[in-house]
Amino acid sequence: QLTARTYLGGAVASFDGHLVWGTMHAPVVAGILHSFQYGGNPLSDEVVQGTHRPTALFSAKRLESAHPRIRVLYGSARLPVYAPETGWQLAPNNAHQEPKFGPAGFGNPFNLYTWSMGVTDRGLYVGTQDFRYVASGLLPSLAEQIAGTQAMPDAARGADLMRFGSLQSPAVAVSRTGVGNVANYGIRTMVAEPDRLYLGTANPMNLLPEGGWELRRIGGR
């Protein structure tokens, strides 16, 4: 389907005996492609909610074998698909799996990129791009449409930093608010050492009062 063509590969890490990776999905791009193909407004409710895809996270092991085991860690069991004859309908994901730990975007539909990963002796850290700050400021109606795509218990602005202690348990939030600055809409890069994690943030809001750029270190002894 058209939406699948707009997916990009996100960060990748080796952790807990598995290869772990996530997706990246630029906002509105799938809606524009849908409109080129079928017509209509790419910002209409049905197109935005039909093509919007928060980041999904996967793990895999035994990749050298003929039958690798790939697991959906965070994602959607059913996704909207479009056919001209029937319109929008929900269909199972291609893995035909229920996500192991929870919904796409770590439960936040504005988390669109798995932008960075790093492994320390405390576990696997995953940094996202959270589009809520940008959408709320530039296109409030789009923010409302995205918020309607799934239940959103944590509506905070700012990039999320999540940590897995192992792949047997869900990730826990280190920060849901841009590691102290809600204008940090992405954890863009990481440098990991056994006892330290350095983060570089993405922040194009430097002219706003809440803006600014920074380099932070998480943890340490």
mmCIF file of N, CA and C in Angstrom, residues 110-220:
data_model
loop_
_atom_site.group_PDB
_atom_site.id
_atom_site.type_symbol
_atom_site.label_atom_id
_atom_site.label_comp_id
_atom_site.label_asym_id
_atom_site.label_seq_id
_atom_site.Cartn_x
_atom_site.Cartn_y
_atom_site.Cartn_z
ATOM 1 N N PHE A 110 2.446 11.164 18.712
ATOM 2 C CA PHE A 110 3.311 12.200 18.139
ATOM 3 C C PHE A 110 4.767 11.754 18.032
ATOM 4 N N ASN A 111 5.127 10.616 18.600
ATOM 5 C CA ASN A 111 6.476 10.083 18.435
ATOM 6 C C ASN A 111 6.579 9.444 17.056
ATOM 7 N N LEU A 112 7.215 10.153 16.129
ATOM 8 C CA LEU A 112 7.241 9.706 14.742
ATOM 9 C C LEU A 112 8.560 9.061 14.348
ATOM 10 N N TYR A 113 9.655 9.395 15.020
ATOM 11 C CA TYR A 113 10.966 8.838 14.663
ATOM 12 C C TYR A 113 11.538 8.061 15.841
ATOM 13 N N THR A 114 12.105 6.901 15.558
ATOM 14 C CA THR A 114 13.081 6.292 16.465
ATOM 15 C C THR A 114 14.423 6.861 16.024
ATOM 16 N N TRP A 115 14.838 7.947 16.655
ATOM 17 C CA TRP A 115 15.927 8.749 16.090
ATOM 18 C C TRP A 115 17.311 8.309 16.578
ATOM 19 N N SER A 116 17.388 7.702 17.744
ATOM 20 C CA SER A 116 18.715 7.337 18.257
ATOM 21 C C SER A 116 18.579 6.210 19.269
ATOM 22 N N MET A 117 19.655 5.428 19.396
ATOM 23 C CA MET A 117 19.735 4.377 20.406
ATOM 24 C C MET A 117 21.150 4.325 20.960
ATOM 25 N N GLY A 118 21.254 3.932 22.215
ATOM 26 C CA GLY A 118 22.557 3.744 22.844
ATOM 27 C C GLY A 118 22.447 2.726 23.962
ATOM 28 N N VAL A 119 23.499 1.943 24.164
ATOM 29 C CA VAL A 119 23.495 0.880 25.174
ATOM 30 C C VAL A 119 24.568 1.184 26.219
ATOM 31 N N THR A 120 24.156 1.232 27.482
ATOM 32 C CA THR A 120 25.080 1.365 28.604
ATOM 33 C C THR A 120 24.888 0.162 29.532
ATOM 34 N N ASP A 121 25.565 0.171 30.654
ATOM 35 C CA ASP A 121 25.387 -0.942 31.579
ATOM 36 C C ASP A 121 24.041 -0.894 32.293
ATOM 37 N N ARG A 122 23.253 0.123 32.044
ATOM 38 C CA ARG A 122 21.901 0.209 32.603
ATOM 39 C C ARG A 122 20.837 -0.233 31.606
ATOM 40 N N GLY A 123 21.222 -0.474 30.360
ATOM 41 C CA GLY A 123 20.236 -0.954 29.401
ATOM 42 C C GLY A 123 20.296 -0.227 28.073
ATOM 43 N N LEU A 124 19.234 -0.391 27.302
ATOM 44 C CA LEU A 124 19.093 0.211 25.980
ATOM 45 C C LEU A 124 18.259 1.479 26.091
ATOM 46 N N TYR A 125 18.827 2.587 25.632
ATOM 47 C CA TYR A 125 18.118 3.868 25.603
ATOM 48 C C TYR A 125 17.633 4.130 24.179
ATOM 49 N N VAL A 126 16.414 4.639 24.069
ATOM 50 C CA VAL A 126 15.814 4.957 22.777
ATOM 51 C C VAL A 126 15.339 6.405 22.820
ATOM 52 N N GLY A 127 15.791 7.196 21.851
ATOM 53 C CA GLY A 127 15.374 8.591 21.755
ATOM 54 C C GLY A 127 14.461 8.802 20.574
ATOM 55 N N THR A 128 13.417 9.580 20.757
ATOM 56 C CA THR A 128 12.418 9.798 19.710
ATOM 57 C C THR A 128 12.436 11.225 19.185
ATOM 58 N N GLN A 129 11.725 11.408 18.085
ATOM 59 C CA GLN A 129 11.285 12.738 17.671
ATOM 60 C C GLN A 129 9.806 12.821 17.993
ATOM 61 N N ASP A 130 9.434 13.832 18.776
ATOM 62 C CA ASP A 130 8.047 14.051 19.169
ATOM 63 C C ASP A 130 7.548 15.291 18.430
ATOM 64 N N PHE A 131 6.555 15.100 17.567
ATOM 65 C CA PHE A 131 6.075 16.152 16.672
ATOM 66 C C PHE A 131 5.053 17.072 17.336
ATOM 67 N N ARG A 132 4.689 16.811 18.562
ATOM 68 C CA ARG A 132 3.583 17.566 19.167
ATOM 69 C C ARG A 132 3.884 19.058 19.274
ATOM 70 N N TYR A 133 5.098 19.424 19.679
ATOM 71 C CA TYR A 133 5.434 20.846 19.833
ATOM 72 C C TYR A 133 5.248 21.586 18.512
ATOM 73 N N VAL A 134 5.766 20.998 17.427
ATOM 74 C CA VAL A 134 5.680 21.647 16.114
ATOM 75 C C VAL A 134 4.233 21.694 15.635
ATOM 76 N N ALA A 135 3.529 20.569 15.734
ATOM 77 C CA ALA A 135 2.154 20.523 15.250
ATOM 78 C C ALA A 135 1.261 21.489 16.017
ATOM 79 N N SER A 136 1.426 21.554 17.319
ATOM 80 C CA SER A 136 0.582 22.439 18.129
ATOM 81 C C SER A 136 0.825 23.910 17.797
ATOM 82 N N GLY A 137 2.086 24.238 17.474
ATOM 83 C CA GLY A 137 2.413 25.625 17.186
ATOM 84 C C GLY A 137 2.057 26.077 15.791
ATOM 85 N N LEU A 138 2.208 25.180 14.806
ATOM 86 C CA LEU A 138 2.011 25.567 13.415
ATOM 87 C C LEU A 138 0.655 25.158 12.866
ATOM 88 N N LEU A 139 0.185 23.980 13.237
ATOM 89 C CA LEU A 139 -1.064 23.447 12.695
ATOM 90 C C LEU A 139 -1.865 22.812 13.828
ATOM 91 N N PRO A 140 -2.504 23.628 14.663
ATOM 92 C CA PRO A 140 -3.249 23.052 15.796
ATOM 93 C C PRO A 140 -4.299 22.030 15.372
ATOM 94 N N SER A 141 -4.918 22.235 14.216
ATOM 95 C CA SER A 141 -5.932 21.276 13.769
ATOM 96 C C SER A 141 -5.292 19.926 13.461
ATOM 97 N N LEU A 142 -4.070 19.938 12.902
ATOM 98 C CA LEU A 142 -3.361 18.687 12.638
ATOM 99 C C LEU A 142 -3.027 17.985 13.948
ATOM 100 N N ALA A 143 -2.626 18.749 14.948
ATOM 101 C CA ALA A 143 -2.326 18.152 16.250
ATOM 102 C C ALA A 143 -3.546 17.442 16.812
ATOM 103 N N GLU A 144 -4.717 18.049 16.660
ATOM 104 C CA GLU A 144 -5.946 17.422 17.152
ATOM 105 C C GLU A 144 -6.252 16.147 16.370
ATOM 106 N N GLN A 145 -6.014 16.177 15.060
ATOM 107 C CA GLN A 145 -6.265 14.985 14.244
ATOM 108 C C GLN A 145 -5.338 13.843 14.651
ATOM 109 N N ILE A 146 -4.057 14.144 14.857
ATOM 110 C CA ILE A 146 -3.102 13.111 15.247
ATOM 111 C C ILE A 146 -3.452 12.564 16.622
ATOM 112 N N ALA A 147 -3.828 13.455 17.542
ATOM 113 C CA ALA A 147 -4.178 13.005 18.889
ATOM 114 C C ALA A 147 -5.352 12.032 18.860
ATOM 115 N N GLY A 148 -6.204 12.139 17.843
ATOM 116 C CA GLY A 148 -7.359 11.266 17.744
ATOM 117 C C GLY A 148 -7.071 9.901 17.166
ATOM 118 N N THR A 149 -5.809 9.623 16.789
ATOM 119 C CA THR A 149 -5.497 8.335 16.168
ATOM 120 C C THR A 149 -5.335 7.215 17.190
ATOM 121 N N GLN A 150 -5.086 7.550 18.459
ATOM 122 C CA GLN A 150 -4.972 6.516 19.495
ATOM 123 C C GLN A 150 -5.092 7.165 20.857
ATOM 124 N N ALA A 151 -5.413 6.355 21.850
ATOM 125 C CA ALA A 151 -5.464 6.876 23.216
ATOM 126 C C ALA A 151 -4.088 7.401 23.601
ATOM 127 N N MET A 152 -4.054 8.518 24.303
ATOM 128 C CA MET A 152 -2.783 9.173 24.594
ATOM 129 C C MET A 152 -2.731 9.538 26.073
ATOM 130 N N PRO A 153 -2.324 8.608 26.928
ATOM 131 C CA PRO A 153 -2.302 8.910 28.362
ATOM 132 C C PRO A 153 -1.279 9.972 28.727
ATOM 133 N N ASP A 154 -0.206 10.102 27.961
ATOM 134 C CA ASP A 154 0.833 11.094 28.246
ATOM 135 C C ASP A 154 0.868 12.073 27.085
ATOM 136 N N ALA A 155 0.356 13.271 27.318
ATOM 137 C CA ALA A 155 0.241 14.253 26.241
ATOM 138 C C ALA A 155 1.358 15.297 26.280
ATOM 139 N N ALA A 156 2.436 15.018 26.997
ATOM 140 C CA ALA A 156 3.497 15.999 27.175
ATOM 141 C C ALA A 156 4.195 16.306 25.856
ATOM 142 N N ARG A 157 4.653 17.560 25.736
ATOM 143 C CA ARG A 157 5.471 17.945 24.588
ATOM 144 C C ARG A 157 6.936 17.632 24.879
ATOM 145 N N GLY A 158 7.721 17.590 23.818
ATOM 146 C CA GLY A 158 9.155 17.327 23.965
ATOM 147 C C GLY A 158 9.496 15.881 23.694
ATOM 148 N N ALA A 159 10.696 15.660 23.155
ATOM 149 C CA ALA A 159 11.132 14.308 22.782
ATOM 150 C C ALA A 159 11.134 13.374 23.979
ATOM 151 N N ASP A 160 10.932 12.098 23.684
ATOM 152 C CA ASP A 160 10.926 11.076 24.728
ATOM 153 C C ASP A 160 12.265 10.345 24.756
ATOM 154 N N LEU A 161 12.732 10.066 25.950
ATOM 155 C CA LEU A 161 13.898 9.207 26.160
ATOM 156 C C LEU A 161 13.422 8.012 26.969
ATOM 157 N N MET A 162 13.478 6.815 26.360
ATOM 158 C CA MET A 162 12.987 5.595 26.979
ATOM 159 C C MET A 162 14.161 4.648 27.255
ATOM 160 N N ARG A 163 13.974 3.763 28.255
ATOM 161 C CA ARG A 163 15.045 2.823 28.596
ATOM 162 C C ARG A 163 14.478 1.425 28.812
ATOM 163 N N PHE A 164 15.110 0.443 28.171
ATOM 164 C CA PHE A 164 14.843 -0.969 28.429
ATOM 165 C C PHE A 164 15.928 -1.526 29.349
ATOM 166 N N GLY A 165 15.536 -2.117 30.474
ATOM 167 C CA GLY A 165 16.496 -2.865 31.272
ATOM 168 C C GLY A 165 16.803 -4.205 30.632
ATOM 169 N N SER A 166 15.809 -4.780 29.982
ATOM 170 C CA SER A 166 15.940 -5.995 29.185
ATOM 171 C C SER A 166 14.768 -6.002 28.212
ATOM 172 N N LEU A 167 14.781 -6.958 27.294
ATOM 173 C CA LEU A 167 13.665 -7.065 26.354
ATOM 174 C C LEU A 167 12.567 -7.973 26.891
ATOM 175 N N GLN A 168 12.631 -8.288 28.171
ATOM 176 C CA GLN A 168 11.571 -9.047 28.815
ATOM 177 C C GLN A 168 10.547 -8.138 29.486
ATOM 178 N N SER A 169 10.843 -6.842 29.542
ATOM 179 C CA SER A 169 9.960 -5.886 30.213
ATOM 180 C C SER A 169 9.791 -4.641 29.351
ATOM 181 N N PRO A 170 8.672 -3.944 29.500
ATOM 182 C CA PRO A 170 8.470 -2.716 28.719
ATOM 183 C C PRO A 170 9.512 -1.658 29.030
ATOM 184 N N ALA A 171 9.662 -0.736 28.121
ATOM 185 C CA ALA A 171 10.542 0.403 28.352
ATOM 186 C C ALA A 171 9.937 1.322 29.410
ATOM 187 N N VAL A 172 10.808 1.979 30.159
ATOM 188 C CA VAL A 172 10.370 2.977 31.129
ATOM 189 C C VAL A 172 10.831 4.347 30.639
ATOM 190 N N ALA A 173 10.085 5.368 30.985
ATOM 191 C CA ALA A 173 10.402 6.721 30.534
ATOM 192 C C ALA A 173 11.450 7.361 31.430
ATOM 193 N N VAL A 174 12.561 7.757 30.833
ATOM 194 C CA VAL A 174 13.542 8.587 31.529
ATOM 195 C C VAL A 174 13.079 10.038 31.482
ATOM 196 N N SER A 175 12.572 10.443 30.310
ATOM 197 C CA SER A 175 12.007 11.779 30.142
ATOM 198 C C SER A 175 10.961 11.733 29.043
ATOM 199 N N ARG A 176 9.850 12.412 29.249
ATOM 200 C CA ARG A 176 8.828 12.591 28.217
ATOM 201 C C ARG A 176 8.776 14.047 27.753
ATOM 202 N N THR A 177 9.668 14.870 28.246
ATOM 203 C CA THR A 177 9.587 16.309 28.004
ATOM 204 C C THR A 177 10.904 16.886 27.486
ATOM 205 N N GLY A 178 11.530 16.202 26.540
ATOM 206 C CA GLY A 178 12.720 16.755 25.916
ATOM 207 C C GLY A 178 13.903 16.890 26.838
ATOM 208 N N VAL A 179 14.063 15.975 27.807
ATOM 209 C CA VAL A 179 15.127 16.009 28.828
ATOM 210 C C VAL A 179 15.294 17.406 29.417
ATOM 211 N N GLY A 180 14.163 17.969 29.824
ATOM 212 C CA GLY A 180 14.195 19.232 30.538
ATOM 213 C C GLY A 180 13.847 20.458 29.724
ATOM 214 N N ASN A 181 13.640 20.301 28.419
ATOM 215 C CA ASN A 181 13.299 21.436 27.563
ATOM 216 C C ASN A 181 12.282 20.950 26.541
ATOM 217 N N VAL A 182 11.024 21.364 26.670
ATOM 218 C CA VAL A 182 9.976 20.843 25.789
ATOM 219 C C VAL A 182 10.173 21.243 24.336
ATOM 220 N N ALA A 183 11.023 22.252 24.084
ATOM 221 C CA ALA A 183 11.316 22.633 22.707
ATOM 222 C C ALA A 183 12.313 21.693 22.037
ATOM 223 N N ASN A 184 12.948 20.823 22.806
ATOM 224 C CA ASN A 184 13.770 19.758 22.221
ATOM 225 C C ASN A 184 12.818 18.710 21.645
ATOM 226 N N TYR A 185 12.561 18.795 20.360
ATOM 227 C CA TYR A 185 11.571 17.872 19.805
ATOM 228 C C TYR A 185 12.189 16.559 19.350
ATOM 229 N N GLY A 186 13.514 16.418 19.456
ATOM 230 C CA GLY A 186 14.145 15.166 19.084
ATOM 231 C C GLY A 186 15.392 14.887 19.902
ATOM 232 N N ILE A 187 15.589 13.615 20.268
ATOM 233 C CA ILE A 187 16.881 13.138 20.774
ATOM 234 C C ILE A 187 17.610 12.651 19.535
ATOM 235 N N ARG A 188 18.409 13.518 18.936
ATOM 236 C CA ARG A 188 18.907 13.310 17.583
ATOM 237 C C ARG A 188 20.064 12.324 17.511
ATOM 238 N N THR A 189 20.892 12.316 18.541
ATOM 239 C CA THR A 189 22.060 11.434 18.499
ATOM 240 C C THR A 189 22.458 11.047 19.918
ATOM 241 N N MET A 190 23.156 9.918 20.037
ATOM 242 C CA MET A 190 23.655 9.460 21.331
ATOM 243 C C MET A 190 25.077 8.942 21.172
ATOM 244 N N VAL A 191 25.855 9.123 22.222
ATOM 245 C CA VAL A 191 27.157 8.465 22.355
ATOM 246 C C VAL A 191 27.135 7.754 23.695
ATOM 247 N N ALA A 192 27.274 6.429 23.654
ATOM 248 C CA ALA A 192 27.137 5.623 24.869
ATOM 249 C C ALA A 192 28.481 5.079 25.318
ATOM 250 N N GLU A 193 28.727 5.145 26.623
ATOM 251 C CA GLU A 193 29.835 4.473 27.283
ATOM 252 C C GLU A 193 29.233 3.550 28.335
ATOM 253 N N PRO A 194 30.007 2.644 28.915
ATOM 254 C CA PRO A 194 29.414 1.727 29.891
ATOM 255 C C PRO A 194 28.651 2.428 31.009
ATOM 256 N N ASP A 195 29.151 3.567 31.487
ATOM 257 C CA ASP A 195 28.492 4.224 32.611
ATOM 258 C C ASP A 195 28.024 5.635 32.296
ATOM 259 N N ARG A 196 27.997 6.003 31.017
ATOM 260 C CA ARG A 196 27.552 7.346 30.647
ATOM 261 C C ARG A 196 26.799 7.302 29.324
ATOM 262 N N LEU A 197 25.896 8.262 29.179
ATOM 263 C CA LEU A 197 25.172 8.416 27.924
ATOM 264 C C LEU A 197 25.122 9.895 27.594
ATOM 265 N N TYR A 198 25.654 10.265 26.429
ATOM 266 C CA TYR A 198 25.631 11.650 25.979
ATOM 267 C C TYR A 198 24.553 11.807 24.920
ATOM 268 N N LEU A 199 23.766 12.867 25.030
ATOM 269 C CA LEU A 199 22.654 13.115 24.113
ATOM 270 C C LEU A 199 22.872 14.415 23.356
ATOM 271 N N GLY A 200 22.557 14.402 22.064
ATOM 272 C CA GLY A 200 22.482 15.623 21.277
ATOM 273 C C GLY A 200 21.045 15.819 20.850
ATOM 274 N N THR A 201 20.491 16.997 21.093
ATOM 275 C CA THR A 201 19.077 17.225 20.840
ATOM 276 C C THR A 201 18.857 17.996 19.538
ATOM 277 N N ALA A 202 17.689 17.783 18.939
ATOM 278 C CA ALA A 202 17.250 18.546 17.767
ATOM 279 C C ALA A 202 16.237 19.575 18.240
ATOM 280 N N ASN A 203 16.454 20.829 17.854
ATOM 281 C CA ASN A 203 15.608 21.897 18.373
ATOM 282 C C ASN A 203 15.639 23.085 17.408
ATOM 283 N N PRO A 204 14.654 23.188 16.492
ATOM 284 C CA PRO A 204 14.616 24.324 15.578
ATOM 285 C C PRO A 204 13.847 25.512 16.157
ATOM 286 N N MET A 205 13.535 25.476 17.452
ATOM 287 C CA MET A 205 12.728 26.529 18.056
ATOM 288 C C MET A 205 13.591 27.518 18.829
ATOM 289 N N ASN A 206 14.816 27.767 18.364
ATOM 290 C CA ASN A 206 15.751 28.556 19.163
ATOM 291 C C ASN A 206 15.363 30.024 19.281
ATOM 292 N N LEU A 207 14.433 30.508 18.459
ATOM 293 C CA LEU A 207 14.006 31.900 18.566
ATOM 294 C C LEU A 207 12.818 32.071 19.502
ATOM 295 N N LEU A 208 12.293 30.985 20.042
ATOM 296 C CA LEU A 208 11.183 31.051 20.971
ATOM 297 C C LEU A 208 11.719 31.083 22.399
ATOM 298 N N PRO A 209 10.946 31.623 23.343
ATOM 299 C CA PRO A 209 11.442 31.725 24.722
ATOM 300 C C PRO A 209 11.860 30.394 25.320
ATOM 301 N N GLU A 210 11.168 29.322 24.927
ATOM 302 C CA GLU A 210 11.491 28.015 25.494
ATOM 303 C C GLU A 210 12.619 27.317 24.747
ATOM 304 N N GLY A 211 13.121 27.932 23.675
ATOM 305 C CA GLY A 211 14.049 27.245 22.791
ATOM 306 C C GLY A 211 15.474 27.223 23.293
ATOM 307 N N GLY A 212 16.374 26.945 22.365
ATOM 308 C CA GLY A 212 17.788 26.841 22.714
ATOM 309 C C GLY A 212 18.295 25.445 22.470
ATOM 310 N N TRP A 213 19.594 25.299 22.334
ATOM 311 C CA TRP A 213 20.168 23.975 22.121
ATOM 312 C C TRP A 213 21.050 23.621 23.299
ATOM 313 N N GLU A 214 21.308 22.352 23.465
ATOM 314 C CA GLU A 214 22.109 21.930 24.602
ATOM 315 C C GLU A 214 22.640 20.517 24.368
ATOM 316 N N LEU A 215 23.672 20.194 25.113
ATOM 317 C CA LEU A 215 24.237 18.836 25.129
ATOM 318 C C LEU A 215 24.182 18.355 26.560
ATOM 319 N N ARG A 216 23.547 17.182 26.758
ATOM 320 C CA ARG A 216 23.362 16.705 28.121
ATOM 321 C C ARG A 216 23.997 15.324 28.301
ATOM 322 N N ARG A 217 24.419 15.056 29.522
ATOM 323 C CA ARG A 217 24.916 13.738 29.875
ATOM 324 C C ARG A 217 23.930 13.111 30.861
ATOM 325 N N ILE A 218 23.530 11.866 30.544
ATOM 326 C CA ILE A 218 22.614 11.136 31.402
ATOM 327 C C ILE A 218 23.371 10.081 32.181
ATOM 328 N N GLY A 219 23.220 10.054 33.481
ATOM 329 C CA GLY A 219 23.850 9.029 34.295
ATOM 330 C C GLY A 219 25.302 9.362 34.606
ATOM 331 N N GLY A 220 26.037 8.337 35.032
ATOM 332 C CA GLY A 220 27.441 8.526 35.391
ATOM 333 C C GLY A 220 27.696 8.155 36.830
#
